[in-house]
Coordinates of C-alpha atoms and ligand atoms in Angstrom, one line a residue:
X24 CA -17.8 -22.4 76.0
X25 CA -14.0 -21.4 75.4
X26 CA -14.8 -19.6 73.1
X27 CA -17.9 -17.4 72.7
X28 CA -20.5 -15.9 70.6
X29 CA -20.7 -12.4 71.5
X30 CA -19.1 -11.4 75.4
X31 CA -21.8 -9.0 76.8
X32 CA -19.6 -10.3 80.4
X33 CA -16.4 -9.1 78.8
X34 CA -17.1 -5.6 77.1
X35 CA -19.2 -4.9 80.6
X36 CA -15.7 -5.6 82.5
X37 CA -13.8 -3.2 79.8
X38 CA -16.2 0.3 80.8
X39 CA -17.8 -1.1 84.2
X40 CA -17.0 2.1 85.8
X41 CA -18.1 4.5 82.7
X42 CA -21.4 2.6 82.9
X43 CA -21.6 2.7 86.6
X44 CA -21.5 5.6 86.9
X45 CA -23.5 6.8 83.2
X46 CA -26.9 4.7 85.7
X47 CA -26.4 5.7 88.5
X48 CA -26.8 8.9 87.0
X49 CA -29.8 8.1 85.8
X50 CA -31.5 6.6 89.4
X51 CA -29.5 9.7 91.2
X52 CA -32.0 12.6 88.6
X53 CA -34.8 9.9 88.0
X54 CA -35.2 10.5 84.5
X55 CA -36.0 7.5 83.4
X56 CA -38.2 7.5 80.5
X57 CA -36.7 9.6 77.2
X58 CA -32.5 9.8 76.5
X59 CA -32.4 13.2 74.4
X60 CA -28.6 13.6 74.7
X61 CA -27.7 10.4 73.5
X62 CA -30.0 10.9 70.2
X63 CA -28.3 13.5 69.6
X64 CA -24.8 12.3 70.0
X65 CA -26.8 9.2 67.9
X66 CA -27.7 11.6 65.2
X67 CA -24.6 13.5 65.2
X68 CA -22.2 10.1 64.6
X69 CA -24.5 8.7 61.4
X70 CA -24.9 12.5 60.4
X71 CA -28.6 12.6 60.1
X72 CA -30.4 15.8 61.6
X73 CA -32.6 14.1 63.8
X74 CA -33.0 10.7 66.1
X75 CA -36.1 9.2 67.5
X76 CA -35.2 6.4 70.2
X77 CA -37.6 4.2 70.7
X78 CA -38.4 1.2 72.7
X79 CA -36.8 -1.9 69.6
X80 CA -35.5 -2.0 66.1
X81 CA -38.5 -3.6 65.1
X82 CA -40.5 -0.5 66.7
X83 CA -37.8 1.7 64.7
X84 CA -38.7 0.0 61.7
X85 CA -42.4 -0.3 61.8
X86 CA -43.3 3.6 62.8
X87 CA -40.4 4.7 60.3
X88 CA -42.6 3.0 57.8
X89 CA -46.1 3.6 59.2
X90 CA -44.9 7.1 59.7
X91 CA -44.0 7.3 55.6
X92 CA -47.4 6.8 55.2
X93 CA -47.2 3.3 54.1
X94 CA -50.5 0.7 54.6
X95 CA -53.1 -1.7 53.6
X96 CA -52.9 -1.9 50.1
X97 CA -49.3 -1.3 49.5
X98 CA -46.1 -3.1 49.0
X99 CA -42.8 -2.3 50.6
X100 CA -39.0 -4.7 48.4
X101 CA -37.0 -5.7 50.6
X102 CA -34.0 -8.5 50.8
X103 CA -35.1 -12.8 51.5
X104 CA -32.2 -13.3 53.7
X105 CA -33.1 -10.6 56.8
X106 CA -34.2 -11.9 60.7
X107 CA -37.9 -11.7 60.3
X108 CA -38.2 -7.7 62.0
X109 CA -37.5 -6.1 58.8
X110 CA -40.6 -7.7 57.5
X111 CA -42.7 -7.7 60.6
X112 CA -41.8 -3.4 60.3
X113 CA -43.5 -3.5 56.8
X114 CA -46.6 -6.0 57.8
X115 CA -47.4 -4.4 61.2
X116 CA -47.8 -1.3 59.1
X117 CA -50.3 -3.4 57.1
X118 CA -48.8 -3.2 53.8
X119 CA -47.1 -6.6 52.3
X120 CA -43.6 -7.7 52.1
X121 CA -42.2 -8.5 48.5
X122 CA -38.9 -10.8 49.0
X123 CA -35.8 -10.4 46.7
X124 CA -33.6 -12.8 46.4
X125 CA -29.2 -11.6 47.7
X126 CA -26.5 -10.7 45.6
X127 CA -24.4 -14.1 45.9
X128 CA -20.9 -12.0 46.9
X129 CA -22.3 -10.0 49.6
X130 CA -25.6 -11.1 50.7
X131 CA -27.4 -8.2 50.5
X132 CA -30.9 -7.4 48.6
X133 CA -29.7 -7.9 44.9
X134 CA -29.8 -3.9 43.0
X135 CA -30.6 -6.0 39.6
X136 CA -33.4 -8.0 40.5
X137 CA -35.1 -5.2 42.9
X138 CA -37.0 -3.4 39.2
X139 CA -38.3 -6.9 37.9
X140 CA -40.2 -6.9 41.7
X141 CA -41.6 -3.2 41.1
X142 CA -45.2 -2.6 40.5
X143 CA -47.8 -0.1 40.8
X144 CA -48.5 -0.6 44.1
X145 CA -44.6 -0.9 45.5
X146 CA -44.4 3.0 47.6
X147 CA -39.9 1.8 49.2
X148 CA -37.3 -0.2 49.3
X149 CA -35.9 -1.8 52.7
X150 CA -32.9 -2.4 51.9
X151 CA -31.0 -4.5 54.7
X152 CA -27.1 -3.6 55.8
X153 CA -26.8 -7.3 56.1
X154 CA -24.2 -8.4 58.0
X155 CA -22.9 -5.3 59.1
X156 CA -21.8 -4.8 55.6
X157 CA -23.8 -1.5 53.7
X158 CA -26.2 -2.8 50.3
X159 CA -25.2 -1.4 47.1
X160 CA -27.0 1.9 48.4
X161 CA -26.0 3.8 45.0
X162 CA -27.9 1.8 42.7
X163 CA -30.7 1.1 45.3
X164 CA -31.2 5.1 45.6
X165 CA -30.8 5.1 42.1
X166 CA -33.7 2.5 41.2
X167 CA -35.8 4.6 44.5
X168 CA -35.5 8.1 42.5
X169 CA -36.4 6.6 38.7
X170 CA -39.9 5.0 40.4
X171 CA -40.4 7.6 43.2
X172 CA -40.2 5.4 45.7
X173 CA -39.2 6.0 49.1
X174 CA -36.2 3.9 51.0
X175 CA -36.3 2.9 54.5
X176 CA -32.7 1.4 56.0
X177 CA -32.7 -1.4 58.0
X178 CA -29.4 -0.3 60.3
X179 CA -29.9 -3.1 62.9
X180 CA -26.3 -4.5 61.9
X181 CA -24.9 -1.6 61.0
X182 CA -23.8 0.7 63.1
X183 CA -20.9 3.3 61.9
X184 CA -20.9 1.0 58.6
X185 CA -19.7 3.3 55.4
X186 CA -20.4 2.7 52.0
X187 CA -18.6 5.3 49.7
X188 CA -17.2 7.3 52.8
X189 CA -21.2 7.6 53.7
X190 CA -22.1 6.0 57.1
X191 CA -25.0 4.1 56.6
X192 CA -27.9 4.9 57.9
X193 CA -27.6 9.3 55.7
X194 CA -29.4 7.5 52.4
X195 CA -32.8 6.7 52.7
X196 CA -35.8 8.9 54.0
X197 CA -35.7 6.7 57.3
X198 CA -32.6 4.7 58.8
X199 CA -33.6 2.1 61.5
X200 CA -31.9 1.0 64.6
X201 CA -31.6 -2.0 66.6
X202 CA -29.4 -1.4 70.0
X203 CA -30.6 -4.7 71.3
X204 CA -27.7 -6.5 73.8
X205 CA -26.3 -8.0 71.1
X206 CA -26.0 -5.7 68.4
X207 CA -22.9 -4.1 67.5
X208 CA -24.0 -0.9 69.1
X209 CA -26.1 -2.6 71.8
X210 CA -28.6 -1.5 75.1
X211 CA -28.2 -3.2 78.9
X212 CA -32.0 -4.1 77.3
X213 CA -34.7 -3.3 74.5
X214 CA -33.9 -0.4 72.6
X215 CA -33.8 1.3 68.7
X216 CA -34.0 4.6 67.1
X217 CA -35.3 6.5 64.4
X218 CA -32.6 8.4 62.1
X219 CA -33.8 10.7 59.8
X220 CA -33.2 14.5 58.2
X221 CA -36.9 15.1 57.7
X222 CA -38.0 17.3 61.0
X223 CA -41.8 16.6 60.1
X224 CA -41.3 13.0 60.5
X225 CA -38.9 12.5 63.2
X226 CA -41.4 14.7 65.2
X227 CA -44.5 12.5 63.5
X228 CA -42.3 8.8 65.0
X229 CA -41.6 10.6 68.8
X230 CA -45.9 11.5 69.0
X231 CA -46.3 7.3 67.4
X232 CA -44.4 6.3 70.6
X233 CA -46.0 9.3 73.0
X234 CA -49.8 8.0 72.8
X235 CA -50.0 10.3 69.6
X236 CA -49.1 13.6 71.7
X237 CA -46.5 16.1 71.9
X238 CA -48.5 17.6 74.8
X239 CA -49.7 15.9 77.7
X240 CA -53.0 14.4 77.2
X241 CA -53.9 16.1 73.7
X242 CA -54.0 12.9 71.4
X243 CA -53.9 13.9 68.0
X244 CA -54.1 10.6 66.6
X245 CA -53.9 6.8 68.6
X246 CA -50.3 6.3 68.5
X247 CA -48.2 3.8 70.9
X248 CA -45.8 3.5 73.9
X249 CA -41.9 3.3 72.4
X250 CA -39.1 5.0 74.2
X251 CA -36.5 5.2 74.7
X252 CA -36.1 4.7 78.6
X253 CA -33.4 7.1 80.0
X254 CA -30.9 4.2 81.4
X255 CA -30.8 2.5 78.1
X256 CA -29.8 6.3 76.8
X257 CA -27.0 6.0 79.7
X258 CA -25.3 3.5 78.7
X259 CA -25.6 3.7 75.1
X260 CA -24.3 7.4 75.3
X261 CA -21.2 5.4 77.0
X262 CA -20.7 2.7 74.5
X263 CA -21.3 4.9 71.7
X264 CA -18.0 6.8 72.5
X265 CA -16.1 2.9 71.9
X266 CA -18.1 1.7 69.3
X267 CA -15.6 2.5 66.4
X268 CA -12.3 1.0 68.2
X269 CA -14.5 -1.9 68.9
X270 CA -15.9 -2.2 64.9
X271 CA -12.1 -1.1 64.4
X272 CA -11.3 -5.0 66.4
X273 CA -14.3 -6.6 64.7
X274 CA -12.7 -5.5 61.2
X275 CA -9.1 -7.1 62.0
X276 CA -10.6 -10.6 63.7
X277 CA -12.6 -10.4 60.4
X278 CA -9.3 -10.1 58.7
X279 CA -7.4 -12.5 60.7
X280 CA -10.1 -15.2 60.4
X281 CA -10.5 -14.6 56.4
X282 CA -6.9 -15.2 55.9
X283 CA -6.6 -18.4 58.1
X284 CA -9.9 -19.9 56.3
X285 CA -10.1 -18.6 52.5
X286 CA -8.5 -21.4 51.4
X287 CA -10.6 -23.7 52.8
X288 CA -14.8 -22.4 52.7
X289 CA -16.2 -19.8 51.3
X290 CA -15.3 -16.3 53.3
X291 CA -17.2 -13.5 53.5
X292 CA -16.2 -10.9 50.6
X293 CA -16.2 -7.2 51.5
X294 CA -17.6 -4.8 48.2
X295 CA -15.7 -1.8 47.2
X296 CA -15.2 1.5 48.4
X297 CA -16.9 0.3 52.0
X298 CA -16.3 0.0 55.8
X299 CA -18.4 -4.4 57.1
X300 CA -18.1 -3.5 59.8
X301 CA -18.7 -7.8 61.0
X302 CA -21.7 -8.0 63.1
X303 CA -21.7 -11.7 62.1
X304 CA -18.7 -12.9 60.2
X305 CA -20.4 -16.0 57.9
X306 CA -18.8 -18.5 56.4
X307 CA -20.1 -20.7 53.4
X308 CA -19.2 -24.8 54.1
X309 CA -20.2 -27.7 52.7
X310 CA -20.9 -29.8 56.1
X311 CA -22.6 -27.0 58.3
X312 CA -24.3 -29.3 60.5
X313 CA -20.9 -31.6 61.2
X314 CA -18.8 -28.4 61.5
X315 CA -21.1 -26.9 64.2
X316 CA -20.9 -29.7 66.3
X317 CA -17.3 -30.0 65.6
X318 CA -17.3 -26.7 66.9
X319 CA -19.4 -27.1 69.9
X320 CA -17.4 -29.9 71.0
X321 CA -13.8 -27.6 70.5
X322 CA -16.0 -25.6 73.7
X323 CA -16.4 -22.6 70.3
X324 CA -20.1 -20.9 69.9
X325 CA -21.5 -20.9 66.2
X326 CA -24.9 -20.1 65.5
X327 CA -26.5 -20.0 62.3
X328 CA -28.2 -16.4 60.2
X329 CA -30.2 -17.0 59.2
X330 CA -31.8 -20.8 59.3
X331 CA -34.8 -20.2 56.7
X332 CA -35.7 -17.8 54.2
X333 CA -38.3 -15.1 55.2
X334 CA -40.1 -15.7 51.4
X335 CA -41.0 -19.8 52.9
X336 CA -41.2 -19.7 56.5
X337 CA -44.2 -20.5 57.8
X338 CA -45.4 -17.0 58.9
X339 CA -44.8 -15.5 54.9
X340 CA -46.8 -18.5 53.8
X341 CA -49.6 -17.2 52.7
X342 CA -47.9 -14.7 50.3
X343 CA -47.3 -18.1 47.7
X344 CA -43.0 -18.0 47.7
X345 CA -41.5 -20.9 46.2
X346 CA -38.1 -21.3 47.3
X347 CA -36.5 -21.7 43.8
X348 CA -37.5 -18.2 43.2
X349 CA -34.6 -17.3 45.9
X350 CA -31.7 -19.5 44.6
X351 CA -28.8 -18.0 46.4
X352 CA -31.1 -17.1 49.4
X353 CA -32.0 -20.5 49.6
X354 CA -28.7 -22.3 48.5
X355 CA -27.4 -20.6 50.9
X356 CA -29.3 -21.7 53.5
X357 CA -28.1 -24.6 54.3
X358 CA -24.1 -24.1 54.3
X359 CA -23.8 -20.9 56.0
X360 CA -22.4 -20.7 59.3
X361 CA -21.5 -17.8 61.5
X362 CA -18.3 -17.9 63.9
X363 CA -17.9 -16.0 67.3
X364 CA -17.6 -12.0 66.5
X365 CA -16.9 -9.7 69.1
X366 CA -14.6 -6.6 69.9
X367 CA -13.3 -9.1 72.5
X368 CA -12.2 -11.5 70.4
X369 CA -8.2 -12.4 71.5
X370 CA -5.6 -13.7 68.4
X371 CA -5.3 -16.9 70.4
X372 CA -9.4 -17.6 70.6
X373 CA -9.5 -16.6 66.5
X374 CA -6.6 -19.0 65.7
X375 CA -8.8 -21.5 67.8
X376 CA -12.0 -21.7 65.5
X377 CA -9.4 -21.5 62.5
X378 CA -7.1 -24.5 63.7
X379 CA -10.6 -26.0 64.8
X380 CA -12.2 -25.3 61.4
X381 CA -9.5 -26.0 59.0
X382 CA -9.2 -29.6 61.2
X383 CA -13.2 -30.1 59.7
X384 CA -12.5 -29.1 56.0
X385 CA -9.4 -31.5 55.6
Ligands
LIG10 C1 -32.0 -7.3 65.0 C2 -32.1 -6.8 64.3 C3 -33.9 -6.3 64.0 C4 -35.1 -5.6 64.9 O1 -34.3 -5.7 66.4 P1 -34.8 -5.3 67.9 O2 -34.4 -4.7 68.7 O3 -34.5 -6.9 67.8 O4 -36.4 -5.5 67.5 C5 -34.3 -5.6 63.1 N1 -33.9 -6.1 61.5 C6 -32.7 -7.3 61.4 C7 -31.7 -7.2 60.0 C8 -31.6 -7.2 62.8 O5 -31.0 -7.7 62.8

């Protein structure tokens, strides 16, 4: 590939000494499990009182929702267009995901369609800040307050994004982060975290991930094993120092893409007052599969996020949804293409992608 989709090798090369030193420090100390240092740094960065490191982003979602008390018989409202992990987190508590179509401009859950999905069983809204753009948190928080619902933010794609000056992850009762290697802030393996302001909730989540225990061999309930390991925490501490600069580069790359492509395809639109951190740069074209082939033939990676909206994915067939209930999510599923996006793209890389897409579009 001439232009990679993400380029973890280039990123590592740029921070190699710092990362190697941090990992060596963990090896010397043998503090392999838990890394409280990173948790506090990340809580400070996001602007919450607490951060609990867990094994991955899917666990972050499941554990936060379980500790908020959701379970069988409860309905949790989430977006039709997201990675399956959002809905898995809901499902693993025993609750049922209720899908709502997305907004055609931001691709985030459409606040105008949320209230129609609320029933007496609804307990929470689980917005996803998809592709790095915060969902309409003012509208969502107002709906939640009106109907007495909790809010759990899926921040797996939105590290450092802001909505009207406030970081994504500071609005809801809990915010769930993934540090999967390809995310904007990625570990060197699986990792995740829950940020929140409620100390009781933070304690409960930490206990759930440590076998229901916070005192050795006193197990207050049956938990699981889901913790942030020391090496991942050390890597994340180093990378957190670079995150804002990498986000700035992503934003600049997105601006260059949009300038070069806005007359030949639908480019991403950023809502007013939002810092969109472009985990993904997603365009819409009519002959998507041909474009992807053309890009591949020219050494340019691309992807689809996501090819099948969750309500019509086999895992959720049992819920009985039909594609025509989700005209926006299902309508765009055949048109979306994600172009290469990471903090180490050069202007030449971006221009090559633009040129290739433009040639195709003509
Ligand atoms: C990546 C992702 C997750 C899951 O994170 P993992 O660390 O891979 O378990 C959840 N939600 C969204 C929107 C994601 O993109």
